[in-house]
Amino acid sequence: MNDEWGYEWGLPVAASSYASDIDWLMGLLHAVMIFIFVAWGIFFVYCLFRYRARDGQRASYHQSGESASFIPDALVLAFEVWLILAFGIPLWASIKQETPPAKESLTVHLIAQQFAWNFQYPGPDGKFGRREVSLVSAENAIGLDPDDPASKDDIITINNLNVPVDKPTILRMTSKDVIHNFQVANFRNKQDLVPGLETMLWFEPTLEGKFEIGCAQLCGLGHTKMVGNVLVQSEADFADWQKQQVAERTGTSSTADAGSILPGADSRS
Ligand SMILES: [Cu+2]
């Protein structure tokens, strides 16, 4: 399984615009924690020898200098506050609050269920077909309304998310049953999908390739099987894929000249 997505020792290949910032923060945190661990370890061993029981001398259990004891704790505290204020909160805010504008992004709806990921693309008309709970069936997993004109060219995929490279993708997500969590480790992101709510996640892939989608919220017996693929394609390949999907969906080949789902992508041809 691991070969399929190219996992090796260490962190998975960083493949989104914010992945390297998160990796830098994780690296900093680990480096300082290793330093603190080693420094405390050396100090402990020193104390074991320095204050041990010897001939004619009892072991000393009590600290003599009161004032110096707070200094290491204060340094660790100062580091952690600095880490949170200088890096953690700004990075979190930039990912969570500075969503790319929808008109420059690909927007996809994601409806999770036990145990699959259903993706809905708006199609060339740029409009998402209406979804209706009462229409949900084995064949119509997301309850797409066939009478809605906007639904005619929608692309529906299961467990496969195709996205263009170097363009933001915005996922508008919900769940049909229980709480799931969309995660792509290569993008360094994660977001809950909650029944009755719409949650949002965005990412801008920086590498073409196939990456693993995993469910990061224990959601039932099939949880571990709830995996999918995100295929990051060049803009041209993505446009070809879209045309092919729309042609299959509408049963015509005349859609080749239809507009792209992707705003600003039509200049290619
Ligand atoms: Cu799940």
Short mmCIF file of C-alpha atoms and ligand atoms in Angstrom, two decimals:
data_model
loop_
_atom_site.label_atom_id
_atom_site.label_comp_id
_atom_site.label_asym_id
_atom_site.label_seq_id
_atom_site.Cartn_x
_atom_site.Cartn_y
_atom_site.Cartn_z
CA MET A 1 0.00 0.00 0.00
CA ASN A 2 2.74 2.39 0.98
CA ASP A 3 4.43 2.22 -2.40
CA GLU A 4 1.35 3.56 -4.11
CA TRP A 5 1.63 6.99 -2.50
CA GLY A 6 5.40 7.08 -2.19
CA TYR A 7 5.66 7.15 1.60
CA GLU A 8 9.11 6.67 3.06
CA TRP A 9 10.81 7.34 6.38
CA GLY A 10 10.18 10.81 7.66
CA LEU A 11 7.43 13.19 6.69
CA PRO A 12 5.54 12.55 3.43
CA VAL A 13 6.64 14.74 0.53
CA ALA A 14 5.33 18.27 1.08
CA ALA A 15 2.93 19.04 -1.78
CA SER A 16 0.92 22.15 -0.89
CA SER A 17 1.63 25.86 -0.62
CA TYR A 18 1.49 25.87 3.19
CA ALA A 19 3.11 22.46 3.81
CA SER A 20 6.67 23.78 4.11
CA ASP A 21 5.65 26.38 6.73
CA ILE A 22 4.08 23.66 8.85
CA ASP A 23 7.13 21.43 8.39
CA TRP A 24 9.43 24.26 9.47
CA LEU A 25 7.40 24.71 12.65
CA MET A 26 7.42 20.97 13.36
CA GLY A 27 11.19 20.88 12.74
CA LEU A 28 11.79 23.80 15.11
CA LEU A 29 9.63 22.25 17.80
CA HIS A 30 11.40 18.89 17.53
CA ALA A 31 14.89 20.41 17.46
CA VAL A 32 14.26 22.43 20.63
CA MET A 33 12.53 19.52 22.39
CA ILE A 34 15.49 17.25 21.59
CA PHE A 35 17.84 19.92 22.97
CA ILE A 36 15.77 20.23 26.17
CA PHE A 37 15.58 16.43 26.53
CA VAL A 38 19.37 16.02 26.19
CA ALA A 39 20.13 19.00 28.46
CA TRP A 40 17.82 17.73 31.20
CA GLY A 41 19.25 14.22 30.81
CA ILE A 42 22.81 15.47 31.28
CA PHE A 43 21.71 17.52 34.30
CA PHE A 44 19.99 14.51 35.89
CA VAL A 45 23.05 12.28 35.47
CA TYR A 46 25.26 15.05 36.87
CA CYS A 47 23.03 15.35 39.96
CA LEU A 48 23.00 11.57 40.49
CA PHE A 49 26.77 11.56 40.75
CA ARG A 50 27.28 14.91 42.44
CA TYR A 51 24.85 14.32 45.33
CA ARG A 52 25.16 10.55 45.74
CA ALA A 53 25.86 8.80 49.03
CA ARG A 54 29.55 8.17 49.59
CA ASP A 55 31.73 6.97 52.44
CA GLY A 56 31.09 9.32 55.30
CA GLN A 57 28.50 11.37 53.40
CA ARG A 58 24.74 10.90 53.03
CA ALA A 59 22.96 11.47 49.76
CA SER A 60 21.59 14.98 49.43
CA TYR A 61 17.95 15.20 48.32
CA HIS A 62 17.41 18.87 48.87
CA GLN A 63 18.15 21.75 46.63
CA SER A 64 20.32 24.44 48.14
CA GLY A 65 19.94 27.45 45.82
CA GLU A 66 16.24 28.41 45.62
CA SER A 67 16.44 31.28 43.15
CA ALA A 68 18.09 29.52 40.20
CA SER A 69 15.48 26.74 39.94
CA PHE A 70 12.96 28.78 37.97
CA ILE A 71 15.32 29.83 35.21
CA PRO A 72 15.12 26.69 33.00
CA ASP A 73 11.35 26.54 33.41
CA ALA A 74 11.05 30.21 32.51
CA LEU A 75 13.16 29.67 29.39
CA VAL A 76 10.98 26.77 28.24
CA LEU A 77 7.85 28.80 28.96
CA ALA A 78 9.21 31.82 27.06
CA PHE A 79 10.09 29.58 24.09
CA GLU A 80 6.62 28.06 24.01
CA VAL A 81 4.88 31.43 24.22
CA TRP A 82 7.15 32.73 21.44
CA LEU A 83 6.38 29.63 19.34
CA ILE A 84 2.63 30.14 19.72
CA LEU A 85 2.55 33.91 19.23
CA ALA A 86 5.23 34.29 16.56
CA PHE A 87 4.55 31.20 14.47
CA GLY A 88 1.57 29.09 15.53
CA ILE A 89 -1.20 31.69 15.54
CA PRO A 90 -0.05 33.59 12.39
CA LEU A 91 0.32 30.36 10.40
CA TRP A 92 -3.04 29.03 11.64
CA ALA A 93 -4.68 32.34 10.78
CA SER A 94 -3.16 32.43 7.29
CA ILE A 95 -4.44 28.93 6.53
CA LYS A 96 -7.82 29.16 8.25
CA GLN A 97 -8.85 32.75 7.58
CA GLU A 98 -7.17 33.79 4.34
CA THR A 99 -9.20 31.61 2.02
CA PRO A 100 -8.33 32.19 -1.66
CA PRO A 101 -11.09 33.99 -3.59
CA ALA A 102 -13.65 31.57 -5.01
CA LYS A 103 -13.39 33.11 -8.48
CA GLU A 104 -9.71 32.15 -8.66
CA SER A 105 -10.22 28.68 -7.24
CA LEU A 106 -11.72 25.34 -8.10
CA THR A 107 -14.64 24.67 -5.78
CA VAL A 108 -15.69 21.08 -5.17
CA HIS A 109 -18.37 19.73 -2.87
CA LEU A 110 -17.45 16.73 -0.77
CA ILE A 111 -20.12 14.55 0.81
CA ALA A 112 -18.65 11.90 3.06
CA GLN A 113 -20.38 8.72 4.11
CA GLN A 114 -19.55 5.42 5.75
CA PHE A 115 -17.17 4.64 4.05
CA ALA A 116 -16.57 6.70 0.95
CA TRP A 117 -15.80 10.18 -0.34
CA ASN A 118 -18.34 11.56 -2.85
CA PHE A 119 -17.10 14.54 -4.85
CA GLN A 120 -19.37 16.86 -6.82
CA TYR A 121 -17.94 19.25 -9.43
CA PRO A 122 -20.17 21.98 -10.84
CA GLY A 123 -19.47 21.19 -14.51
CA PRO A 124 -18.94 23.80 -17.27
CA ASP A 125 -21.98 25.85 -16.20
CA GLY A 126 -20.21 26.59 -12.93
CA LYS A 127 -23.34 25.71 -10.96
CA PHE A 128 -23.77 22.89 -8.53
CA GLY A 129 -26.88 20.82 -9.05
CA ARG A 130 -29.30 20.73 -6.13
CA ARG A 131 -28.92 17.92 -3.63
CA GLU A 132 -31.93 16.54 -1.82
CA VAL A 133 -31.78 14.06 1.04
CA SER A 134 -34.97 12.25 -0.06
CA LEU A 135 -33.33 11.45 -3.43
CA VAL A 136 -30.40 9.61 -1.87
CA SER A 137 -30.26 5.99 -3.05
CA ALA A 138 -27.71 3.32 -3.87
CA GLU A 139 -27.32 4.76 -7.39
CA ASN A 140 -27.59 8.40 -6.35
CA ALA A 141 -25.28 8.58 -3.36
CA ILE A 142 -25.44 12.33 -2.94
CA GLY A 143 -29.14 12.77 -3.80
CA LEU A 144 -28.55 14.89 -6.89
CA ASP A 145 -31.78 16.29 -8.29
CA PRO A 146 -32.02 15.17 -11.97
CA ASP A 147 -34.73 17.79 -12.62
CA ASP A 148 -32.43 20.64 -11.74
CA PRO A 149 -30.86 21.99 -14.99
CA ALA A 150 -27.68 22.81 -13.06
CA SER A 151 -27.17 19.14 -12.22
CA LYS A 152 -27.04 17.94 -15.86
CA ASP A 153 -23.32 18.59 -16.35
CA ASP A 154 -22.14 17.99 -12.80
CA ILE A 155 -19.28 15.54 -12.41
CA ILE A 156 -19.64 13.05 -9.59
CA THR A 157 -16.69 10.93 -8.52
CA ILE A 158 -16.19 8.48 -5.69
CA ASN A 159 -12.91 8.37 -3.78
CA ASN A 160 -11.12 10.21 -6.59
CA LEU A 161 -10.44 13.92 -6.48
CA ASN A 162 -8.80 15.46 -9.55
CA VAL A 163 -7.39 18.94 -9.07
CA PRO A 164 -5.10 21.25 -11.03
CA VAL A 165 -1.59 22.04 -9.82
CA ASP A 166 -0.69 25.55 -8.62
CA LYS A 167 -4.34 26.61 -8.29
CA PRO A 168 -6.31 26.72 -5.06
CA THR A 169 -9.00 24.13 -4.52
CA ILE A 170 -11.76 24.87 -2.03
CA LEU A 171 -13.68 21.94 -0.60
CA ARG A 172 -17.14 22.59 0.79
CA MET A 173 -17.85 19.55 2.85
CA THR A 174 -20.51 17.74 4.80
CA SER A 175 -21.34 14.22 5.90
CA LYS A 176 -24.36 11.96 5.40
CA ASP A 177 -24.01 10.00 8.61
CA VAL A 178 -21.26 10.44 11.19
CA ILE A 179 -18.30 12.74 11.63
CA HIS A 180 -15.48 12.01 9.19
CA ASN A 181 -12.22 13.87 8.68
CA PHE A 182 -10.63 14.64 5.33
CA GLN A 183 -6.87 14.43 5.45
CA VAL A 184 -4.12 14.57 2.84
CA ALA A 185 -0.86 14.13 4.70
CA ASN A 186 1.12 15.48 1.73
CA PHE A 187 -0.83 18.73 1.95
CA ARG A 188 -0.47 18.87 5.77
CA ASN A 189 -4.16 19.49 6.30
CA LYS A 190 -7.16 17.98 8.01
CA GLN A 191 -10.77 19.01 8.47
CA ASP A 192 -13.83 17.43 10.06
CA LEU A 193 -16.96 16.76 7.99
CA VAL A 194 -20.01 17.06 10.19
CA PRO A 195 -23.59 15.95 9.41
CA GLY A 196 -25.88 18.96 9.07
CA LEU A 197 -23.01 21.43 8.79
CA GLU A 198 -20.85 22.71 5.98
CA THR A 199 -17.16 22.91 6.73
CA MET A 200 -14.48 24.25 4.41
CA LEU A 201 -10.93 23.31 3.58
CA TRP A 202 -8.65 24.79 0.94
CA PHE A 203 -5.26 23.83 -0.43
CA GLU A 204 -3.04 24.76 -3.32
CA PRO A 205 -1.12 21.73 -4.61
CA THR A 206 2.45 22.46 -5.67
CA LEU A 207 3.37 19.03 -7.05
CA GLU A 208 1.72 16.89 -9.68
CA GLY A 209 1.07 13.30 -8.65
CA LYS A 210 -1.20 10.98 -6.75
CA PHE A 211 -1.61 11.44 -3.02
CA GLU A 212 -3.59 9.58 -0.39
CA ILE A 213 -6.85 10.83 1.06
CA GLY A 214 -7.46 9.33 4.47
CA CYS A 215 -10.24 9.57 7.00
CA ALA A 216 -8.70 10.93 10.20
CA GLN A 217 -11.73 10.44 12.42
CA LEU A 218 -12.64 6.96 13.63
CA CYS A 219 -16.02 6.59 11.94
CA GLY A 220 -17.01 2.92 12.14
CA LEU A 221 -15.92 -0.58 11.17
CA GLY A 222 -14.83 0.43 7.66
CA HIS A 223 -12.85 3.46 8.82
CA THR A 224 -9.49 2.08 7.73
CA LYS A 225 -10.87 1.37 4.25
CA MET A 226 -12.06 4.95 3.83
CA VAL A 227 -9.20 5.96 1.58
CA GLY A 228 -9.11 7.74 -1.73
CA ASN A 229 -6.76 9.44 -4.14
CA VAL A 230 -6.20 13.04 -4.96
CA LEU A 231 -4.71 13.30 -8.43
CA VAL A 232 -2.91 16.59 -8.98
CA GLN A 233 -2.72 17.29 -12.71
CA SER A 234 -1.35 19.97 -15.00
CA GLU A 235 -3.99 22.47 -16.00
CA ALA A 236 -4.18 20.97 -19.52
CA ASP A 237 -4.58 17.42 -18.20
CA PHE A 238 -7.19 18.57 -15.74
CA ALA A 239 -9.14 20.29 -18.51
CA ASP A 240 -8.98 17.11 -20.62
CA TRP A 241 -10.18 15.02 -17.71
CA GLN A 242 -13.04 17.41 -17.11
CA LYS A 243 -14.14 17.34 -20.76
CA GLN A 244 -14.04 13.56 -20.80
CA GLN A 245 -16.08 13.36 -17.60
CA VAL A 246 -18.68 15.80 -18.85
CA ALA A 247 -18.92 13.93 -22.15
CA GLU A 248 -19.51 10.66 -20.32
CA ARG A 249 -22.06 12.26 -18.05
CA THR A 250 -24.06 14.00 -20.75
CA GLY A 251 -23.59 11.28 -23.35
CA THR A 252 -22.31 13.71 -25.97
CA SER A 253 -18.92 14.65 -27.29
CA SER A 254 -19.99 18.14 -28.27
CA THR A 255 -18.99 19.47 -24.89
CA ALA A 256 -15.38 19.69 -25.98
CA ASP A 257 -15.75 23.41 -26.43
CA ALA A 258 -17.73 23.92 -23.27
CA GLY A 259 -16.27 26.21 -20.69
CA SER A 260 -13.95 24.98 -18.03
CA ILE A 261 -14.89 24.45 -14.41
CA LEU A 262 -11.76 26.35 -13.66
CA PRO A 263 -12.04 30.10 -13.76
CA GLY A 264 -9.40 31.58 -16.01
CA ALA A 265 -8.41 28.25 -17.51
CA ASP A 266 -10.01 28.80 -20.91
CA SER A 267 -7.08 30.81 -22.27
CA ARG A 268 -5.25 27.54 -22.82
CA SER A 269 -6.93 26.64 -26.11
CU CU B 1 -14.63 8.28 7.95
#
